[in-house]
Coordinates of C-alpha atoms in Angstrom, one line a residue:
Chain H
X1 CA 0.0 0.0 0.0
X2 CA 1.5 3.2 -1.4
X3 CA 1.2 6.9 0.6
X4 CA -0.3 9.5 -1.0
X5 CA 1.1 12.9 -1.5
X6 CA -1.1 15.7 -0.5
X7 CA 0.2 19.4 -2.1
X8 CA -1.6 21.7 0.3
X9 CA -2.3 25.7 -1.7
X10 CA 0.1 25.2 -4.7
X11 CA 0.0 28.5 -6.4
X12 CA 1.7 27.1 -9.6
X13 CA 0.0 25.0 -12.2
X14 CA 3.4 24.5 -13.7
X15 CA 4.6 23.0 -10.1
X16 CA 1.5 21.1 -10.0
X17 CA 2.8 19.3 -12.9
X18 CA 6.2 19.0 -11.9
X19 CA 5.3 17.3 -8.9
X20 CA 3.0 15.1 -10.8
X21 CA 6.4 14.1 -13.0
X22 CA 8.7 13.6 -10.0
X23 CA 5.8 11.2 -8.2
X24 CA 5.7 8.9 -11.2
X25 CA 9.6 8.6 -11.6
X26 CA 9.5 7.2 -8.0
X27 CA 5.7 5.1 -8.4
X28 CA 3.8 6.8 -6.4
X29 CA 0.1 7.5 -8.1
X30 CA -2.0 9.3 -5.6
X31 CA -2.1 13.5 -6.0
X32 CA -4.5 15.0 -3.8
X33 CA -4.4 18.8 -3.8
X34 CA -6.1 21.3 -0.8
X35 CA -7.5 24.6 -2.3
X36 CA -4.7 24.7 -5.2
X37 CA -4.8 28.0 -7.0
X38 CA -5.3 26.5 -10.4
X39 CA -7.2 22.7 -11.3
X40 CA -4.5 19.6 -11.7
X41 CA -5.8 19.0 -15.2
X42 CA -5.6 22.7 -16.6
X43 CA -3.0 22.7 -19.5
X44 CA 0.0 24.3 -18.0
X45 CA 0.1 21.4 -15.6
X46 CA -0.4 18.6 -18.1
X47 CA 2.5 20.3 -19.9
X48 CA 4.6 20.6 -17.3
X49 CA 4.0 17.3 -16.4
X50 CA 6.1 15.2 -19.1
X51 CA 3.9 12.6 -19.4
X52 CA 2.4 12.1 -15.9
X53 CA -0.9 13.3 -16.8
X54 CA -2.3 9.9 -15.5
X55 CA -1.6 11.2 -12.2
X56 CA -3.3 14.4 -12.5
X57 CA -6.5 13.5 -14.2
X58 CA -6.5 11.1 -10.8
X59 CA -6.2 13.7 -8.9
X60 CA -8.7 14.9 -6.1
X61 CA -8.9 18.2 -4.8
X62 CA -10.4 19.0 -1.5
X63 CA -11.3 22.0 0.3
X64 CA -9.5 22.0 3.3
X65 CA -6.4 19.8 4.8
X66 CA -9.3 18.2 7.3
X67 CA -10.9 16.6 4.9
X68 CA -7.9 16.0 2.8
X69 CA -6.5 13.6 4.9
X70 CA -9.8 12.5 7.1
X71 CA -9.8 9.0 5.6
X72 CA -5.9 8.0 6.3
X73 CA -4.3 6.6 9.7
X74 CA -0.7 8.5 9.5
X75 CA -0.2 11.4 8.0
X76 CA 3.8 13.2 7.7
X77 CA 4.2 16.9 7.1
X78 CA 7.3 17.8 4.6
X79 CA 9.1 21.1 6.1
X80 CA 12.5 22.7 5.8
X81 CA 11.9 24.6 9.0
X82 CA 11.2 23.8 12.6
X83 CA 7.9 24.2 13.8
X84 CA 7.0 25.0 17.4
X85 CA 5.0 21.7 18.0
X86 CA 6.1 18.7 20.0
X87 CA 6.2 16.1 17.0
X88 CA 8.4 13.3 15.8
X89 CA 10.8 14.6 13.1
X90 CA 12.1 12.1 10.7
X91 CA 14.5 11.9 7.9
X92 CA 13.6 11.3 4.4
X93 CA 15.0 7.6 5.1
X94 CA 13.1 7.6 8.7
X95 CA 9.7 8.5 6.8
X96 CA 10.4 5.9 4.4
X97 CA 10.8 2.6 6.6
X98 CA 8.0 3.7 8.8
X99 CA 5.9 4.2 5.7
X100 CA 7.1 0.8 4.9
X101 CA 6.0 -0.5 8.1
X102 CA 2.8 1.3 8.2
X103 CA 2.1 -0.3 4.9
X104 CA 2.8 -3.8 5.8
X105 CA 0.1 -3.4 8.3
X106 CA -2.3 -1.9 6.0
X107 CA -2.5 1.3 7.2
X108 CA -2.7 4.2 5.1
X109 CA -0.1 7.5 4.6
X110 CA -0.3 10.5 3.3
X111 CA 2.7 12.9 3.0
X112 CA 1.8 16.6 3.1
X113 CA 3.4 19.7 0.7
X114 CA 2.8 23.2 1.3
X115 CA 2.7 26.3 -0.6
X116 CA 5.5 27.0 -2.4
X117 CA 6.1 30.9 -1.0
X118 CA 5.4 30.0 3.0
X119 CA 5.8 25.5 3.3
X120 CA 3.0 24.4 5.6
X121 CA 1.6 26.8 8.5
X122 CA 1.0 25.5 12.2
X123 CA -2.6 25.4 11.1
X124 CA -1.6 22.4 8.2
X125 CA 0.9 20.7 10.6
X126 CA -1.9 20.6 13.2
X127 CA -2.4 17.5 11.3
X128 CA 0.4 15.9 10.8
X129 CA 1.4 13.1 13.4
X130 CA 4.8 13.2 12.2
X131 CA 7.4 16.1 10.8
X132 CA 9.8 15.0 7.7
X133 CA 12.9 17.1 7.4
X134 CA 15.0 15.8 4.8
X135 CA 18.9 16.4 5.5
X136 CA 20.3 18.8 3.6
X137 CA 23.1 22.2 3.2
X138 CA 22.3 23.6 6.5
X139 CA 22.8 26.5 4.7
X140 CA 20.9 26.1 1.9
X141 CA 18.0 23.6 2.7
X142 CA 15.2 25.9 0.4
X143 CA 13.6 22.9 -2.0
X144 CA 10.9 23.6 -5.0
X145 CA 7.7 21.7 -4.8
X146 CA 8.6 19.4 -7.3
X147 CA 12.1 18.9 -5.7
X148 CA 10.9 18.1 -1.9
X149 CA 8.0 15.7 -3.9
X150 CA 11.2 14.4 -5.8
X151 CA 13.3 13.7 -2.7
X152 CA 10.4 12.5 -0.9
X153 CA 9.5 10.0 -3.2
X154 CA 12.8 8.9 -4.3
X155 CA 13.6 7.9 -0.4
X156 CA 10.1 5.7 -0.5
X157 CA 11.0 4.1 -4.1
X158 CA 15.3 3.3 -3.0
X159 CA 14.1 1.6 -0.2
X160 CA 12.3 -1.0 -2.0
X161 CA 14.6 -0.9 -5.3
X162 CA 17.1 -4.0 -5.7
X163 CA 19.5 -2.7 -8.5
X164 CA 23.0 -3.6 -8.0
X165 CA 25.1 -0.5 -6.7
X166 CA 27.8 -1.7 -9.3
X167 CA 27.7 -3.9 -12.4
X168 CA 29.0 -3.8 -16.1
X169 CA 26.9 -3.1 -18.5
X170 CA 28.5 -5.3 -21.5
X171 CA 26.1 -4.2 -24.9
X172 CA 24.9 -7.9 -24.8
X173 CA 28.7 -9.4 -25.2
X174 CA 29.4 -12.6 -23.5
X175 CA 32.4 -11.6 -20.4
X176 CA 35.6 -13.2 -21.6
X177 CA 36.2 -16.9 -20.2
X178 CA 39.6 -17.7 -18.2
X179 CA 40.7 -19.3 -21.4
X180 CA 40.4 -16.6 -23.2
X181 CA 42.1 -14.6 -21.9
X182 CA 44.9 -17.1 -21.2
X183 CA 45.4 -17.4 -24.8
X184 CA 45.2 -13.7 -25.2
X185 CA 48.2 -13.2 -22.6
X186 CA 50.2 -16.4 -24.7
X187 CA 50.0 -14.8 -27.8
X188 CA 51.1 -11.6 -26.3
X189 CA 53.9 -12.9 -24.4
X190 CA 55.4 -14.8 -27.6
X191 CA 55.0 -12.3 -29.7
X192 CA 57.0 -10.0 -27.3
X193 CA 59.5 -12.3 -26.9
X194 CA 60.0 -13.0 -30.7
X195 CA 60.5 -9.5 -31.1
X196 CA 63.0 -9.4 -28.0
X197 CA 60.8 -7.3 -25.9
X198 CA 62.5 -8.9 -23.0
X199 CA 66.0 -7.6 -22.8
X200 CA 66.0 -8.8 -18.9
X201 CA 65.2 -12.2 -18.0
X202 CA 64.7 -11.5 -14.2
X203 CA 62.5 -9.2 -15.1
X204 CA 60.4 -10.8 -17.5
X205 CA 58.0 -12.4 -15.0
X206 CA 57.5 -9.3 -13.4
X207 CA 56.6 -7.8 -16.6
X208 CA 54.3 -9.9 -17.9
X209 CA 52.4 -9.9 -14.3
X210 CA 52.1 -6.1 -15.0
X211 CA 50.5 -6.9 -18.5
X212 CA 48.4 -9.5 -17.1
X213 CA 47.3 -7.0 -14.6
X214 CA 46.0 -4.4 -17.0
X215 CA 44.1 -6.4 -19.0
X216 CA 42.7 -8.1 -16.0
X217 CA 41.5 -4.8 -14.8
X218 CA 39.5 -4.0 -18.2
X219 CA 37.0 -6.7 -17.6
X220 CA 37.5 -7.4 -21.0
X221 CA 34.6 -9.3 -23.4
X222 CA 35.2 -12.4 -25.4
X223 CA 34.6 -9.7 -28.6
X224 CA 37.3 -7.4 -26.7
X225 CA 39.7 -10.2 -26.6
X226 CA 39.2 -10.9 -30.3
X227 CA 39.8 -7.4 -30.8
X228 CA 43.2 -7.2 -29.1
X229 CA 44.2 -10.3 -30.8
X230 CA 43.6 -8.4 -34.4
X231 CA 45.3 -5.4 -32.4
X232 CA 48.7 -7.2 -31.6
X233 CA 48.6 -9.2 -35.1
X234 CA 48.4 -5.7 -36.9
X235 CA 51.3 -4.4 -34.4
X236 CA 53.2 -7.4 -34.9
X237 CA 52.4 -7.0 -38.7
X238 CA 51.2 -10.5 -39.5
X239 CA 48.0 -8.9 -41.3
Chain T
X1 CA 37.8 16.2 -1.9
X2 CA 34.3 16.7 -3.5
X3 CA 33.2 16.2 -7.0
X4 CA 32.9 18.7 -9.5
X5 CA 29.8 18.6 -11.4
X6 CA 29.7 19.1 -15.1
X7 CA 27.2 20.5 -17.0
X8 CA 27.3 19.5 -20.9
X9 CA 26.0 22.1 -23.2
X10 CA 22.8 23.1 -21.1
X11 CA 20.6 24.7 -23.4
X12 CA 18.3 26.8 -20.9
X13 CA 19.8 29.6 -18.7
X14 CA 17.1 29.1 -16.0
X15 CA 18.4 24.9 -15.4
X16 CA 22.1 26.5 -15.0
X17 CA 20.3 28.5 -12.4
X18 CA 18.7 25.5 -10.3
X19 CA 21.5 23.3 -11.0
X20 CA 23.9 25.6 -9.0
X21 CA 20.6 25.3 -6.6
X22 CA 20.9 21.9 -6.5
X23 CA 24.2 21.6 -5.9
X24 CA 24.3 23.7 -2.7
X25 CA 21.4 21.7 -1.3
X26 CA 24.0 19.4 -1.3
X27 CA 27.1 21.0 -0.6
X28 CA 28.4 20.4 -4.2
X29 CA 30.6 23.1 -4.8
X30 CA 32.5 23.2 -8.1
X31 CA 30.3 23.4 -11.5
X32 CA 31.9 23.3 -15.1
X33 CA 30.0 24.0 -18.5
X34 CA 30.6 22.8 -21.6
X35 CA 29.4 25.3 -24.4
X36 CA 26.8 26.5 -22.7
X37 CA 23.9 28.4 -24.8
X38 CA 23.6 30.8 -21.7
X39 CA 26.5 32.5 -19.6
X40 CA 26.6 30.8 -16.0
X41 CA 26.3 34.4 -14.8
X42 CA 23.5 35.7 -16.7
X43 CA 20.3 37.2 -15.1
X44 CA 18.2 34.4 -15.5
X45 CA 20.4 32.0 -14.2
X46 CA 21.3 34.0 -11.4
X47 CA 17.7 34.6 -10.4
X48 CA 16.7 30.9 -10.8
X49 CA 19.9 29.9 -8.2
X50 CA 17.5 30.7 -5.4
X51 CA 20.7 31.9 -3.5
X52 CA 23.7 29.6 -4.9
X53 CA 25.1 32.0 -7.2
X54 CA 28.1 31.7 -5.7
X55 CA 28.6 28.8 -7.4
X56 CA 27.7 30.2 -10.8
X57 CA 30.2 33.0 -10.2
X58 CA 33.0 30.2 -9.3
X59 CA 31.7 28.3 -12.6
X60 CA 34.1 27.5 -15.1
X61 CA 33.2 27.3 -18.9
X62 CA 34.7 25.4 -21.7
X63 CA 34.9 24.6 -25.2
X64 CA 34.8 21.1 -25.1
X65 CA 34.1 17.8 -23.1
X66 CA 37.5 16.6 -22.9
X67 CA 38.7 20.4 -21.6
X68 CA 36.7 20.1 -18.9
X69 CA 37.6 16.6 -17.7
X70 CA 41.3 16.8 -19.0
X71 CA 42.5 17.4 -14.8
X72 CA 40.1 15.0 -13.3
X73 CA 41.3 11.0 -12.8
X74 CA 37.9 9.8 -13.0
X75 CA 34.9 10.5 -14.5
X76 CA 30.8 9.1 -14.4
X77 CA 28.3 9.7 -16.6
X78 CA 24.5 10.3 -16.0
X79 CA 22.1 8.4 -18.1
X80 CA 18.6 7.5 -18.3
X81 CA 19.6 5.5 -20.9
X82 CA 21.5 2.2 -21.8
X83 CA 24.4 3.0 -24.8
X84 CA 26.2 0.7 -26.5
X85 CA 29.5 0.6 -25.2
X86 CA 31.0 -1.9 -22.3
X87 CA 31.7 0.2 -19.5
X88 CA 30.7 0.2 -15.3
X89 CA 27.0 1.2 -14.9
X90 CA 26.5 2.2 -10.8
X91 CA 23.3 3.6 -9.8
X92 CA 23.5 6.7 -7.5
X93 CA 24.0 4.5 -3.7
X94 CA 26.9 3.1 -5.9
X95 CA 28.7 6.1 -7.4
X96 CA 28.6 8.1 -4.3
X97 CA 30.3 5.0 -2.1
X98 CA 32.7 4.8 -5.2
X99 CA 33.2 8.7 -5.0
X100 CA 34.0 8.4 -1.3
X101 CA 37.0 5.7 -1.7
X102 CA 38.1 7.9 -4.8
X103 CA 38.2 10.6 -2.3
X104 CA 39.6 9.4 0.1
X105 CA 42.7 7.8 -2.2
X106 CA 43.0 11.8 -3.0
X107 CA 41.5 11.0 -6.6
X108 CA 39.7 14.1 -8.3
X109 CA 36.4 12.6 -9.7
X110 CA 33.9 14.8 -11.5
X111 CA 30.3 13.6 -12.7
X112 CA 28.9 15.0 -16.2
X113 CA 25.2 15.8 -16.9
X114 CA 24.0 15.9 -20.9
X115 CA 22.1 18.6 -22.5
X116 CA 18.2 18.3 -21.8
X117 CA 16.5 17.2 -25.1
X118 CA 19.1 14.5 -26.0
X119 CA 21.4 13.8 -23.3
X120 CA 24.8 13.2 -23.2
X121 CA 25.7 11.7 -26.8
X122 CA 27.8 8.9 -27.4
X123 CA 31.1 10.9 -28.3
X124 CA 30.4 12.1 -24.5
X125 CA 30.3 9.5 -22.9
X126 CA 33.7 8.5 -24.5
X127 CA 35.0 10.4 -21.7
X128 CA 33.3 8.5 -19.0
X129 CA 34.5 5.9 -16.4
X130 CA 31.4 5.0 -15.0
X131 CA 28.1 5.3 -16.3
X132 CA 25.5 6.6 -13.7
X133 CA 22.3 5.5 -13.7
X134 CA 19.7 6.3 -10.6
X135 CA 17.0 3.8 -10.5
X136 CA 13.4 4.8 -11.0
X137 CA 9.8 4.0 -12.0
X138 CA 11.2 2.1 -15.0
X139 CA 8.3 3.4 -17.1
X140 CA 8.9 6.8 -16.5
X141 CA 13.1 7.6 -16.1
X142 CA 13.0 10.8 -17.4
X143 CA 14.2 14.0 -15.5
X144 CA 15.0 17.5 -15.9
X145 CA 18.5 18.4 -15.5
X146 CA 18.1 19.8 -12.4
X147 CA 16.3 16.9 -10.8
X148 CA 18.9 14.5 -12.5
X149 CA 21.8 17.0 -10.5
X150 CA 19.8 16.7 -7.1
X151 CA 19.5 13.0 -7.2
X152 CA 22.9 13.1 -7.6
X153 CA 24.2 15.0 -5.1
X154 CA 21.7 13.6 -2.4
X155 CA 23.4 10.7 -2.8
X156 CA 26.5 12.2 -2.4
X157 CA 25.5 14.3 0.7
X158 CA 23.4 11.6 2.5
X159 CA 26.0 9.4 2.5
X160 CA 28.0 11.3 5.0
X161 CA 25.2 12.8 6.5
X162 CA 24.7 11.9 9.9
X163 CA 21.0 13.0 11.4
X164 CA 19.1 10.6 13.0
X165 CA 16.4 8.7 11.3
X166 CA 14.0 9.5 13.7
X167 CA 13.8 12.0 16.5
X168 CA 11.0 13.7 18.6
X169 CA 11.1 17.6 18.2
X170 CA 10.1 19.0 21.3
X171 CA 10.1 22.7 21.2
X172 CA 13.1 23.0 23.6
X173 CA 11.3 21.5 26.0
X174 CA 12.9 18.9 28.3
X175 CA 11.1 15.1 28.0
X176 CA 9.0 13.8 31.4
X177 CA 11.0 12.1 33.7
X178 CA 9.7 9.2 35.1
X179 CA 8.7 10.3 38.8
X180 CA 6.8 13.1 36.8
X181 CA 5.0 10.6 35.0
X182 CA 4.7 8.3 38.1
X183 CA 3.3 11.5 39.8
X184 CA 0.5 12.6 36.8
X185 CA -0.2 8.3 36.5
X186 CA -1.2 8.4 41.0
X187 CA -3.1 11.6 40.3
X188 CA -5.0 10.0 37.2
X189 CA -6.1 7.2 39.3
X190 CA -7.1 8.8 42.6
X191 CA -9.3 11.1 40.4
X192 CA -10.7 8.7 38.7
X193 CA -11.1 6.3 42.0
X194 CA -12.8 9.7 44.2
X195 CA -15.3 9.6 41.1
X196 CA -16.4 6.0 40.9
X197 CA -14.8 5.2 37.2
X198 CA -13.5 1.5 38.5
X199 CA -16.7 0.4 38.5
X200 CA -15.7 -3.4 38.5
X201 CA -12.3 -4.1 41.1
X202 CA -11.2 -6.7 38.8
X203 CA -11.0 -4.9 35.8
X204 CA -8.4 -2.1 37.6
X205 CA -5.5 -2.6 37.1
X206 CA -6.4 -3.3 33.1
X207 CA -7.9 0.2 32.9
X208 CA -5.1 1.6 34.7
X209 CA -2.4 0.2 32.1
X210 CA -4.3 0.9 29.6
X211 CA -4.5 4.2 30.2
X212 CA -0.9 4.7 31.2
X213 CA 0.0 3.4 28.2
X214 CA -1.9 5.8 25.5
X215 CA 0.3 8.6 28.3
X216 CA 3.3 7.2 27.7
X217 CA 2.8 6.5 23.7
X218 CA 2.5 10.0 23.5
X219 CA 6.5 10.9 24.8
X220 CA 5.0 13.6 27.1
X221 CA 7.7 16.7 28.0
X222 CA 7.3 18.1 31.4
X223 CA 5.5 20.7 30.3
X224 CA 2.8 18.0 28.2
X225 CA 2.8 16.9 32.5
X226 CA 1.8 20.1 34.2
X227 CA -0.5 20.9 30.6
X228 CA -2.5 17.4 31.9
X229 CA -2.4 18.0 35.3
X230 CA -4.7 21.0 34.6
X231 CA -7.1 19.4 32.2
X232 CA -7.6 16.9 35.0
X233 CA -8.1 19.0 37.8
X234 CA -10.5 21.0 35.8
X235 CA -12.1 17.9 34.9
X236 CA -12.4 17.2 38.1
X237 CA -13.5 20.6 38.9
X238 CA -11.0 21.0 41.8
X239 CA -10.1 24.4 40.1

């Protein structure tokens, strides 16, 4: 069970878009909008919103923040600043595993926006059972609407994402096998020697480690070995 | 040692502006254009930098990819999309770690952004180490240049960032201790005992805990204390 985001006053229609764009980049499908200063499906916001009109033709609008959020169980209030209310304050990451555990146990979130010129007033936090201040520059912590949906989002869709951190992205080529790339090195190492690359024997293990080495780092493809064995023929001139 | 961000021939003065934004959201310090349509310093730019035009003063411009890069010892690449060539692919988690052991091996890194309609091209990415790819709604990757530049440096920045996931905000207001709640619990129950609530002895000390728990769900400050002490004795009209 997903949150929903709640923008409460947007002034922009192009922000209105915006946000609609940053919440499908990170899955999330339910807009709801309090008193916004222009309807989600007017056509500066379906514009702006590069393809996430989905979302705003979805979207509910309600009158007030009460009624906004009336049928959900937790509701978390976005804010750069600190508010004078006793209230959790979480991180961006905080938010998102207790949205994730909130979820499990079927009860439904809602993540509050305000107005782009003031952020949400006591009046809109009076709602809110828990504050989200997402870590940032101290000195520069102002987000746009579309930015604090972005980050928002973005914490609730990493936690659940499984990419590898790292990988090689190989154009569909096979990674070269062991044997490969032995016979890559053998070729190399005879053809050096035939052409008396090897002027100190001590050395030559050393050097051919070092060779070894670089070619080990390249995470090379079975067409990449290929390629190096036209490469050294065309050195060696046998072509 | 932070990453400089590169900019590849932006097209629109305003995203130069709310790059630099971005970038000082997240501490990034250092940004480099690549024939840029607009001057980093122009009005428009300036005005859209919400305050970071620092950093478009301290912006360096240059003629071509390879100029700007030609100092750095290694380089990623940000992509929404898959190219044909056999290199890394990390998504943001994974370049930022990377970034940090670069870093801390006193290697200069810098991370290259493309132009907004196409992209960086192929002949770009040429210069790349590491493509950078931040996972998202798979059906909808796309983001506007400074999005893609505040992904990226949140993952930069919350990797070393150090707040606490969770937190109660309390107003500067010190947190109950125990003997206060102790104190408010005893009050709560000879109230309630004077006015004939424990209507059924058995059922006591159920109430009781029941009621001492919604007190202490609620991480009550001293002050929350003295507020309920009130309420009760005017409640019990003993004011």
């Amino acid at each position: 069970m997903k949150p929903c985001f709640i923008l409460v006053r947007p002034q922009m229609a192009e922000n209105i878009g915006t946000a609609a764009r940053a919440m499908m980049n990170c899955c999330i499908d339910e807009m709801r909008l309090v008193e916004p200063d222009y309807s989600p499906t007017c056509e500066r916001a379906i514009a702006t919103s590069s393809g996430a009109e989905e979302i705003l033709y979805n979207a509910k609008v309600f009158n007030s923040v009460k009624d906004a959020i009336i049928d959900l169980q937790k509701v978390y209030a976005t804010t750069g600043r600190t508010r004078d209310q006793v209230k959790p304050v979480f991180t961006g990451e905080g938010m998102a595993k207790d949205i994730a555990v909130q979820s499990k146990n079927n009860i439904k979130c809602g993540v509050m926006f305000g107005p782009e010129r003031t952020g949400l007033e006591n009046r809109d936090m009076d709602y809110a059972d828990v504050i989200v201040r997402i870590p940032l520059n101290p000195k520069h912590t102002s987000l746009n609407l579309a930015q604090a949906v972005l980050l928002t989002g973005y914490e609730i869709f990493r936690l659940t994402d499984t990419t590898s951190e790292t990988g090689m992205y190989t154009a569909n080529q096979e990674m070269a096998s062991k044997a490969e790339l032995d016979h890559l090195f053998n070729k190399l190492e005879n053809d050096l020697e035939a052409n008396n690359y090897f002027k100190v024997p001590e050395k030559k293990p050393r050097m051919i480690r070092n060779l070894q080495n670089i070619f080990l780092r390249a995470n090379l493809t079975s067409q990449d070995v290929r390629t190096l064995h036209g490469v050294f023929d065309y050195l060696n001139n046998k072509q």
